[in-house]
Amino acid sequence: MTISVGDSLPEVNLTYVPYEPNRDPMACPIPIKYNLQKELKGKKAVIFAIPGAFTPLCSEQHVPAFLQKYDELKNKSVDVVICTAANDGFVMYAFGQHMDVKDKIIMASEGGSGFFEKLGLTLDLTAMGLGIRSQRFALIVDDLKVTYVGVDPSGLDHSGPDAVLKNL
């Protein structure tokens, strides 16, 4: 079953590398847990998922669009913006550096947590050699309750920041 408006966010630990402005760009820090229940309790968050880091639409449009609209999201009382993918925490860290997200977007790995399965938003790309990934989606979460679900089989009409902003 796919997550719906009014549902609670599932209990999972994503993994990520916290932003450190003075970190050597060649450093390879160990990802740490990001417990959604703990970190998002009492907060408004936008979680958007990409099928994979360093893939064309994700790199050229999805992440840049959220970066471009970051201030508008913050002005609508969004406390946290999270980008997640099936890639591991090391890859998400490198992708965040490549995209220059700094401390604006938390680049988190699903990390085998079952997050996408619990949301009912997996995408089987095994035939393309990519395995099980997430569908491209965006969630608005307010104090752990889902208030918006936007899923895109292609493009960013429902999972991009413009759709999110319209639903905040």
GROMACS .gro file of C-alpha atoms in nm:
model
  168
    1MET     CA    1   0.000   0.000   0.000
    2THR     CA    2   0.129   0.345  -0.093
    3ILE     CA    3   0.162   0.611   0.176
    4SER     CA    4  -0.122   0.863   0.174
    5VAL     CA    5  -0.202   1.203   0.316
    6GLY     CA    6  -0.281   1.164   0.686
    7ASP     CA    7  -0.052   0.863   0.735
    8SER     CA    8   0.234   0.872   0.981
    9LEU     CA    9   0.587   0.860   0.848
   10PRO     CA   10   0.732   0.510   0.897
   11GLU     CA   11   0.997   0.458   1.162
   12VAL     CA   12   1.334   0.426   0.988
   13ASN     CA   13   1.694   0.532   1.013
   14LEU     CA   14   1.838   0.687   0.700
   15THR     CA   15   2.214   0.749   0.683
   16TYR     CA   16   2.397   1.069   0.597
   17VAL     CA   17   2.714   1.268   0.646
   18PRO     CA   18   2.649   1.599   0.825
   19TYR     CA   19   2.774   1.909   0.645
   20GLU     CA   20   3.105   2.048   0.771
   21PRO     CA   21   3.217   2.363   0.584
   22ASN     CA   22   3.586   2.314   0.666
   23ARG     CA   23   3.608   1.943   0.586
   24ASP     CA   24   3.873   1.839   0.335
   25PRO     CA   25   3.679   1.764   0.014
   26MET     CA   26   3.883   1.447  -0.026
   27ALA     CA   27   3.786   1.321   0.321
   28CYS     CA   28   3.568   1.013   0.337
   29PRO     CA   29   3.364   1.052   0.657
   30ILE     CA   30   3.153   0.766   0.787
   31PRO     CA   31   2.778   0.818   0.743
   32ILE     CA   32   2.569   0.830   1.061
   33LYS     CA   33   2.207   0.746   1.135
   34TYR     CA   34   1.931   0.998   1.076
   35ASN     CA   35   1.628   0.877   1.270
   36LEU     CA   36   1.325   1.030   1.102
   37GLN     CA   37   1.104   1.001   1.414
   38LYS     CA   38   1.356   1.177   1.634
   39GLU     CA   39   1.476   1.439   1.387
   40LEU     CA   40   1.138   1.537   1.240
   41LYS     CA   41   0.922   1.535   1.555
   42GLY     CA   42   0.755   1.875   1.580
   43LYS     CA   43   0.902   1.991   1.247
   44LYS     CA   44   0.780   2.054   0.895
   45ALA     CA   45   0.993   1.868   0.642
   46VAL     CA   46   1.012   1.808   0.271
   47ILE     CA   47   1.149   1.470   0.172
   48PHE     CA   48   1.216   1.416  -0.195
   49ALA     CA   49   1.347   1.095  -0.346
   50ILE     CA   50   1.548   1.042  -0.657
   51PRO     CA   51   1.601   0.707  -0.830
   52GLY     CA   52   1.977   0.758  -0.814
   53ALA     CA   53   2.254   1.005  -0.743
   54PHE     CA   54   2.444   1.131  -1.047
   55THR     CA   55   2.162   1.034  -1.286
   56PRO     CA   56   2.058   1.285  -1.553
   57LEU     CA   57   1.719   1.420  -1.436
   58CYS     CA   58   1.826   1.408  -1.070
   59SER     CA   59   2.152   1.597  -1.132
   60GLU     CA   60   2.032   1.836  -1.399
   61GLN     CA   61   1.687   1.929  -1.269
   62HIS     CA   62   1.550   1.775  -0.948
   63VAL     CA   63   1.821   1.865  -0.694
   64PRO     CA   64   1.904   2.201  -0.860
   65ALA     CA   65   1.536   2.297  -0.854
   66PHE     CA   66   1.512   2.232  -0.479
   67LEU     CA   67   1.831   2.432  -0.424
   68GLN     CA   68   1.691   2.719  -0.629
   69LYS     CA   69   1.362   2.718  -0.433
   70TYR     CA   70   1.522   2.659  -0.092
   71ASP     CA   71   1.454   3.011   0.041
   72GLU     CA   72   1.090   2.992  -0.071
   73LEU     CA   73   1.053   2.660   0.114
   74LYS     CA   74   1.206   2.811   0.428
   75ASN     CA   75   0.970   3.111   0.397
   76LYS     CA   76   0.681   2.862   0.405
   77SER     CA   77   0.806   2.734   0.744
   78VAL     CA   78   0.987   2.425   0.616
   79ASP     CA   79   1.244   2.329   0.879
   80VAL     CA   80   1.424   2.050   0.693
   81VAL     CA   81   1.473   1.946   0.330
   82ILE     CA   82   1.592   1.590   0.274
   83CYS     CA   83   1.694   1.428  -0.053
   84THR     CA   84   1.708   1.049  -0.039
   85ALA     CA   85   1.803   0.769  -0.274
   86ALA     CA   86   1.893   0.400  -0.267
   87ASN     CA   87   2.262   0.490  -0.302
   88ASP     CA   88   2.478   0.443   0.007
   89GLY     CA   89   2.567   0.726   0.244
   90PHE     CA   90   2.912   0.772   0.092
   91VAL     CA   91   2.764   0.823  -0.255
   92MET     CA   92   2.497   1.061  -0.124
   93TYR     CA   93   2.770   1.262   0.053
   94ALA     CA   94   2.973   1.284  -0.269
   95PHE     CA   95   2.661   1.374  -0.466
   96GLY     CA   96   2.582   1.652  -0.219
   97GLN     CA   97   2.935   1.789  -0.257
   98HIS     CA   98   2.905   1.771  -0.636
   99MET     CA   99   2.569   1.953  -0.626
  100ASP     CA  100   2.704   2.207  -0.371
  101VAL     CA  101   2.403   2.164  -0.141
  102LYS     CA  102   2.609   2.260   0.168
  103ASP     CA  103   2.377   2.265   0.471
  104LYS     CA  104   2.059   2.338   0.275
  105ILE     CA  105   1.961   1.982   0.184
  106ILE     CA  106   2.034   1.671   0.387
  107MET     CA  107   2.159   1.412   0.138
  108ALA     CA  108   2.047   1.084   0.297
  109SER     CA  109   2.075   0.724   0.193
  110GLU     CA  110   1.783   0.490   0.236
  111GLY     CA  111   2.060   0.264   0.358
  112GLY     CA  112   1.870  -0.063   0.346
  113SER     CA  113   1.620   0.074   0.599
  114GLY     CA  114   1.320  -0.040   0.397
  115PHE     CA  115   1.198   0.321   0.379
  116PHE     CA  116   1.086   0.304   0.017
  117GLU     CA  117   0.918  -0.033   0.069
  118LYS     CA  118   0.735   0.099   0.378
  119LEU     CA  119   0.615   0.394   0.171
  120GLY     CA  120   0.506   0.164  -0.113
  121LEU     CA  121   0.719   0.371  -0.351
  122THR     CA  122   0.980   0.132  -0.489
  123LEU     CA  123   1.081   0.115  -0.853
  124ASP     CA  124   1.230  -0.199  -1.005
  125LEU     CA  125   1.509  -0.098  -1.241
  126THR     CA  126   1.673  -0.440  -1.240
  127ALA     CA  127   1.634  -0.473  -1.617
  128MET     CA  128   1.853  -0.162  -1.653
  129GLY     CA  129   2.112  -0.302  -1.411
  130LEU     CA  130   2.015  -0.062  -1.132
  131GLY     CA  131   1.823  -0.292  -0.896
  132ILE     CA  132   1.538  -0.179  -0.674
  133ARG     CA  133   1.525   0.198  -0.633
  134SER     CA  134   1.270   0.457  -0.527
  135GLN     CA  135   1.015   0.616  -0.746
  136ARG     CA  136   1.068   0.988  -0.793
  137PHE     CA  137   0.853   1.145  -0.521
  138ALA     CA  138   0.812   1.428  -0.275
  139LEU     CA  139   0.647   1.423   0.067
  140ILE     CA  140   0.553   1.708   0.293
  141VAL     CA  141   0.562   1.593   0.654
  142ASP     CA  142   0.433   1.800   0.945
  143ASP     CA  143   0.514   1.659   1.291
  144LEU     CA  144   0.556   1.311   1.138
  145LYS     CA  145   0.219   1.323   0.954
  146VAL     CA  146   0.218   1.320   0.575
  147THR     CA  147   0.033   1.621   0.431
  148TYR     CA  148   0.135   1.579   0.065
  149VAL     CA  149   0.243   1.294  -0.159
  150GLY     CA  150   0.359   1.369  -0.513
  151VAL     CA  151   0.488   1.092  -0.739
  152ASP     CA  152   0.626   1.129  -1.091
  153PRO     CA  153   0.680   0.842  -1.335
  154SER     CA  154   0.866   1.101  -1.544
  155GLY     CA  155   0.939   1.471  -1.506
  156LEU     CA  156   0.893   1.680  -1.192
  157ASP     CA  157   0.528   1.788  -1.210
  158HIS     CA  158   0.437   1.632  -0.873
  159SER     CA  159   0.774   1.576  -0.703
  160GLY     CA  160   0.945   1.906  -0.780
  161PRO     CA  161   0.959   2.211  -0.558
  162ASP     CA  162   0.687   2.400  -0.744
  163ALA     CA  163   0.434   2.127  -0.663
  164VAL     CA  164   0.557   2.115  -0.304
  165LEU     CA  165   0.531   2.492  -0.264
  166LYS     CA  166   0.172   2.487  -0.394
  167ASN     CA  167   0.084   2.234  -0.123
  168LEU     CA  168   0.251   2.398   0.176
   0.00000   0.00000   0.00000
